Amino acid sequence: MLEGKVGGFYLLSLLAGGEPRGLPGATIDSVSFQQAAFGYPLDDIVVHARNADGTPAILEIQSKRSLTFTASDEAFQDVVRQMWTASKKQEFRTTRYELAVAIGKTTTRIEADYQEVLYWARELPDAATFKAHIGKVGFSSAGMRSFVSVFKENLKLAGAPEDDELVWQLLRRFQILVFDFQSHGADHAHQARERC
């Protein structure tokens, strides 16, 4: 089961005193599982950590064997709804708070389009610049524009306001973390064995 393997990966980082994937520069304090009842919407794995300056950092992870990130992907609709719920928490606005989906397999579209959107969201200085970059045909790809459009529509279905600032803020806190434990010679399985 992917959730258990991903959780184990973070527990090994905790035991080794290593940096948690998705929170560069931080050190793990605790790793918890199934935390929906405690207010963590992306509840499969919740990592509490400390930044180098001692301030808290949180990473919520929803584990899915695969996602297509398309309009017909109901699991992605659920993930976006959970992200919207998490974003309404006070600590989401005041601390380093990351949201992620862990998947077992990637595709060219995920790597070439969706990860690029998330990179742009983090690197560009504001929502207006991000929207302009995504909307520029010939500069962004059709796959990138489709991903943002589906994300916006899923936010709308979750009851969120149509707000470019919100879309940008959520995308810049969102990570697609690929954990390949199945392929022969898979890197994440190798890293886990090394940490053991």
Short mmCIF file of C-alpha atoms in Angstrom, two decimals:
data_model
loop_
_atom_site.label_atom_id
_atom_site.label_comp_id
_atom_site.label_asym_id
_atom_site.label_seq_id
_atom_site.Cartn_x
_atom_site.Cartn_y
_atom_site.Cartn_z
CA MET A 1 0.00 0.00 0.00
CA LEU A 2 1.47 3.34 -1.09
CA GLU A 3 0.35 5.25 2.00
CA GLY A 4 2.27 2.91 4.31
CA LYS A 5 5.41 3.05 2.18
CA VAL A 6 5.33 6.84 1.94
CA GLY A 7 4.69 7.11 5.67
CA GLY A 8 7.58 4.75 6.32
CA PHE A 9 9.80 6.89 4.11
CA TYR A 10 9.04 9.93 6.31
CA LEU A 11 9.48 7.92 9.52
CA LEU A 12 12.95 6.88 8.33
CA SER A 13 13.75 10.55 7.70
CA LEU A 14 12.58 11.32 11.24
CA LEU A 15 14.77 8.58 12.74
CA ALA A 16 17.76 9.63 10.64
CA GLY A 17 17.34 13.31 11.51
CA GLY A 18 17.05 14.01 7.80
CA GLU A 19 15.25 16.64 5.82
CA PRO A 20 11.64 15.76 4.96
CA ARG A 21 10.86 15.60 1.26
CA GLY A 22 8.63 18.58 0.47
CA LEU A 23 10.00 20.75 3.30
CA PRO A 24 13.57 21.61 2.28
CA GLY A 25 15.74 22.87 5.11
CA ALA A 26 13.44 21.58 7.85
CA THR A 27 13.83 18.79 10.42
CA ILE A 28 10.98 16.44 11.29
CA ASP A 29 9.42 16.54 14.78
CA SER A 30 6.66 13.98 14.16
CA VAL A 31 4.86 11.94 11.52
CA SER A 32 1.17 11.11 11.95
CA PHE A 33 -1.33 9.06 9.97
CA GLN A 34 -5.06 9.44 9.30
CA GLN A 35 -5.44 12.86 10.90
CA ALA A 36 -8.78 14.05 9.45
CA ALA A 37 -10.42 13.91 12.88
CA PHE A 38 -7.73 16.28 14.15
CA GLY A 39 -8.27 18.95 11.51
CA TYR A 40 -5.93 17.89 8.70
CA PRO A 41 -7.96 17.49 5.49
CA LEU A 42 -5.16 15.87 3.47
CA ASP A 43 -4.98 13.36 6.24
CA ASP A 44 -3.06 10.28 5.10
CA ILE A 45 0.32 11.54 6.34
CA VAL A 46 0.96 14.73 8.32
CA VAL A 47 4.53 15.84 8.93
CA HIS A 48 5.27 18.38 11.65
CA ALA A 49 8.72 19.87 11.33
CA ARG A 50 10.95 22.77 12.36
CA ASN A 51 12.59 25.21 9.96
CA ALA A 52 16.25 26.12 10.45
CA ASP A 53 15.16 29.21 12.43
CA GLY A 54 13.03 27.10 14.79
CA THR A 55 9.65 28.13 13.36
CA PRO A 56 7.08 25.37 12.69
CA ALA A 57 6.41 23.79 9.31
CA ILE A 58 3.60 21.42 8.32
CA LEU A 59 3.21 19.12 5.34
CA GLU A 60 -0.16 17.44 4.73
CA ILE A 61 -0.07 14.57 2.24
CA GLN A 62 -2.89 12.70 0.54
CA SER A 63 -1.73 9.40 -0.92
CA LYS A 64 -3.16 8.22 -4.26
CA ARG A 65 -1.81 5.38 -6.36
CA SER A 66 -2.42 7.49 -9.46
CA LEU A 67 -4.16 10.69 -10.50
CA THR A 68 -4.82 12.10 -13.96
CA PHE A 69 -5.46 15.69 -12.74
CA THR A 70 -8.22 16.03 -15.36
CA ALA A 71 -11.80 17.29 -15.16
CA SER A 72 -13.12 13.71 -14.99
CA ASP A 73 -10.75 12.75 -12.13
CA GLU A 74 -13.00 12.64 -9.06
CA ALA A 75 -10.05 11.88 -6.79
CA PHE A 76 -8.41 15.14 -7.89
CA GLN A 77 -11.68 16.97 -7.16
CA ASP A 78 -11.49 15.56 -3.63
CA VAL A 79 -7.86 16.65 -3.24
CA VAL A 80 -8.68 20.22 -4.32
CA ARG A 81 -11.66 20.31 -1.95
CA GLN A 82 -9.37 19.17 0.87
CA MET A 83 -6.84 21.86 -0.09
CA TRP A 84 -9.53 24.53 0.05
CA THR A 85 -10.56 23.31 3.52
CA ALA A 86 -6.94 23.35 4.73
CA SER A 87 -6.39 26.86 3.37
CA LYS A 88 -9.10 28.25 5.65
CA LYS A 89 -7.12 27.35 8.77
CA GLN A 90 -5.46 30.25 10.60
CA GLU A 91 -2.07 28.50 10.66
CA PHE A 92 -2.17 28.12 6.87
CA ARG A 93 -1.80 31.90 6.62
CA THR A 94 0.75 32.35 9.39
CA THR A 95 3.18 29.40 9.09
CA ARG A 96 5.04 27.42 6.49
CA TYR A 97 2.23 25.11 5.47
CA GLU A 98 2.54 22.80 2.46
CA LEU A 99 -0.03 20.52 0.82
CA ALA A 100 0.85 17.53 -1.30
CA VAL A 101 -0.40 14.48 -3.09
CA ALA A 102 1.85 11.42 -3.13
CA ILE A 103 1.48 9.26 -6.23
CA GLY A 104 3.13 5.99 -7.17
CA LYS A 105 3.58 6.66 -10.87
CA THR A 106 4.20 9.71 -12.99
CA THR A 107 3.56 10.57 -16.64
CA THR A 108 5.10 12.86 -19.20
CA ARG A 109 2.14 15.22 -18.81
CA ILE A 110 2.63 15.40 -15.04
CA GLU A 111 6.34 16.13 -15.39
CA ALA A 112 6.21 18.44 -18.43
CA ASP A 113 3.03 20.39 -17.64
CA TYR A 114 1.70 20.07 -14.10
CA GLN A 115 5.04 20.24 -12.29
CA GLU A 116 5.95 23.24 -14.45
CA VAL A 117 2.74 25.02 -13.36
CA LEU A 118 3.63 24.41 -9.70
CA TYR A 119 7.17 25.67 -10.32
CA TRP A 120 5.86 28.86 -11.94
CA ALA A 121 3.42 29.41 -9.07
CA ARG A 122 6.31 29.34 -6.59
CA GLU A 123 8.72 31.40 -8.66
CA LEU A 124 6.47 34.16 -9.98
CA PRO A 125 5.98 37.13 -7.64
CA ASP A 126 2.18 37.52 -7.67
CA ALA A 127 -1.14 36.18 -8.92
CA ALA A 128 -1.41 38.65 -11.80
CA THR A 129 2.00 37.68 -13.21
CA PHE A 130 1.19 33.99 -12.81
CA LYS A 131 -2.16 34.39 -14.60
CA ALA A 132 -0.51 36.34 -17.43
CA HIS A 133 2.18 33.68 -17.90
CA ILE A 134 -0.31 30.81 -17.89
CA GLY A 135 -2.66 32.62 -20.28
CA LYS A 136 0.02 33.39 -22.87
CA VAL A 137 -0.42 30.92 -25.73
CA GLY A 138 2.96 29.88 -27.10
CA PHE A 139 4.60 30.57 -23.75
CA SER A 140 2.63 28.13 -21.61
CA SER A 141 1.53 24.77 -23.00
CA ALA A 142 -2.04 23.62 -23.55
CA GLY A 143 -1.47 21.03 -20.82
CA MET A 144 -0.43 23.72 -18.35
CA ARG A 145 -3.48 25.84 -19.14
CA SER A 146 -5.74 22.79 -18.84
CA PHE A 147 -4.32 21.90 -15.41
CA VAL A 148 -4.95 25.42 -14.07
CA SER A 149 -8.44 25.47 -15.58
CA VAL A 150 -9.34 22.12 -13.98
CA PHE A 151 -7.87 23.28 -10.65
CA LYS A 152 -10.01 26.46 -10.78
CA GLU A 153 -13.14 24.50 -11.66
CA ASN A 154 -12.50 22.04 -8.84
CA LEU A 155 -12.12 24.95 -6.41
CA LYS A 156 -15.45 26.34 -7.64
CA LEU A 157 -17.08 22.91 -7.11
CA ALA A 158 -15.70 22.95 -3.56
CA GLY A 159 -17.46 26.27 -2.86
CA ALA A 160 -14.39 28.50 -3.10
CA PRO A 161 -14.70 31.98 -4.61
CA GLU A 162 -13.45 32.55 -8.16
CA ASP A 163 -10.30 34.37 -7.19
CA ASP A 164 -6.99 34.38 -9.08
CA GLU A 165 -5.12 35.21 -5.88
CA LEU A 166 -6.53 32.10 -4.18
CA VAL A 167 -5.63 29.88 -7.15
CA TRP A 168 -2.05 31.17 -7.13
CA GLN A 169 -1.70 30.91 -3.34
CA LEU A 170 -2.91 27.31 -3.31
CA LEU A 171 -0.86 26.20 -6.33
CA ARG A 172 2.31 27.64 -4.82
CA ARG A 173 1.75 25.54 -1.67
CA PHE A 174 0.85 22.37 -3.60
CA GLN A 175 3.29 19.60 -4.47
CA ILE A 176 2.96 16.48 -6.58
CA LEU A 177 5.37 14.04 -4.93
CA VAL A 178 6.12 10.92 -6.94
CA PHE A 179 7.16 7.92 -4.84
CA ASP A 180 8.10 5.02 -7.10
CA PHE A 181 8.52 1.94 -4.96
CA GLN A 182 7.52 -0.60 -7.61
CA SER A 183 9.94 -0.22 -10.52
CA HIS A 184 13.00 -2.46 -10.52
CA GLY A 185 15.80 -0.42 -8.92
CA ALA A 186 13.33 2.29 -7.81
CA ASP A 187 15.16 5.23 -6.25
CA HIS A 188 12.78 5.72 -3.31
CA ALA A 189 12.99 2.07 -2.32
CA HIS A 190 16.79 2.32 -2.55
CA GLN A 191 16.82 5.48 -0.39
CA ALA A 192 14.62 3.78 2.22
CA ARG A 193 16.96 0.78 2.38
CA GLU A 194 19.98 3.07 2.72
CA ARG A 195 18.35 4.94 5.61
CA CYS A 196 17.56 1.65 7.33
#
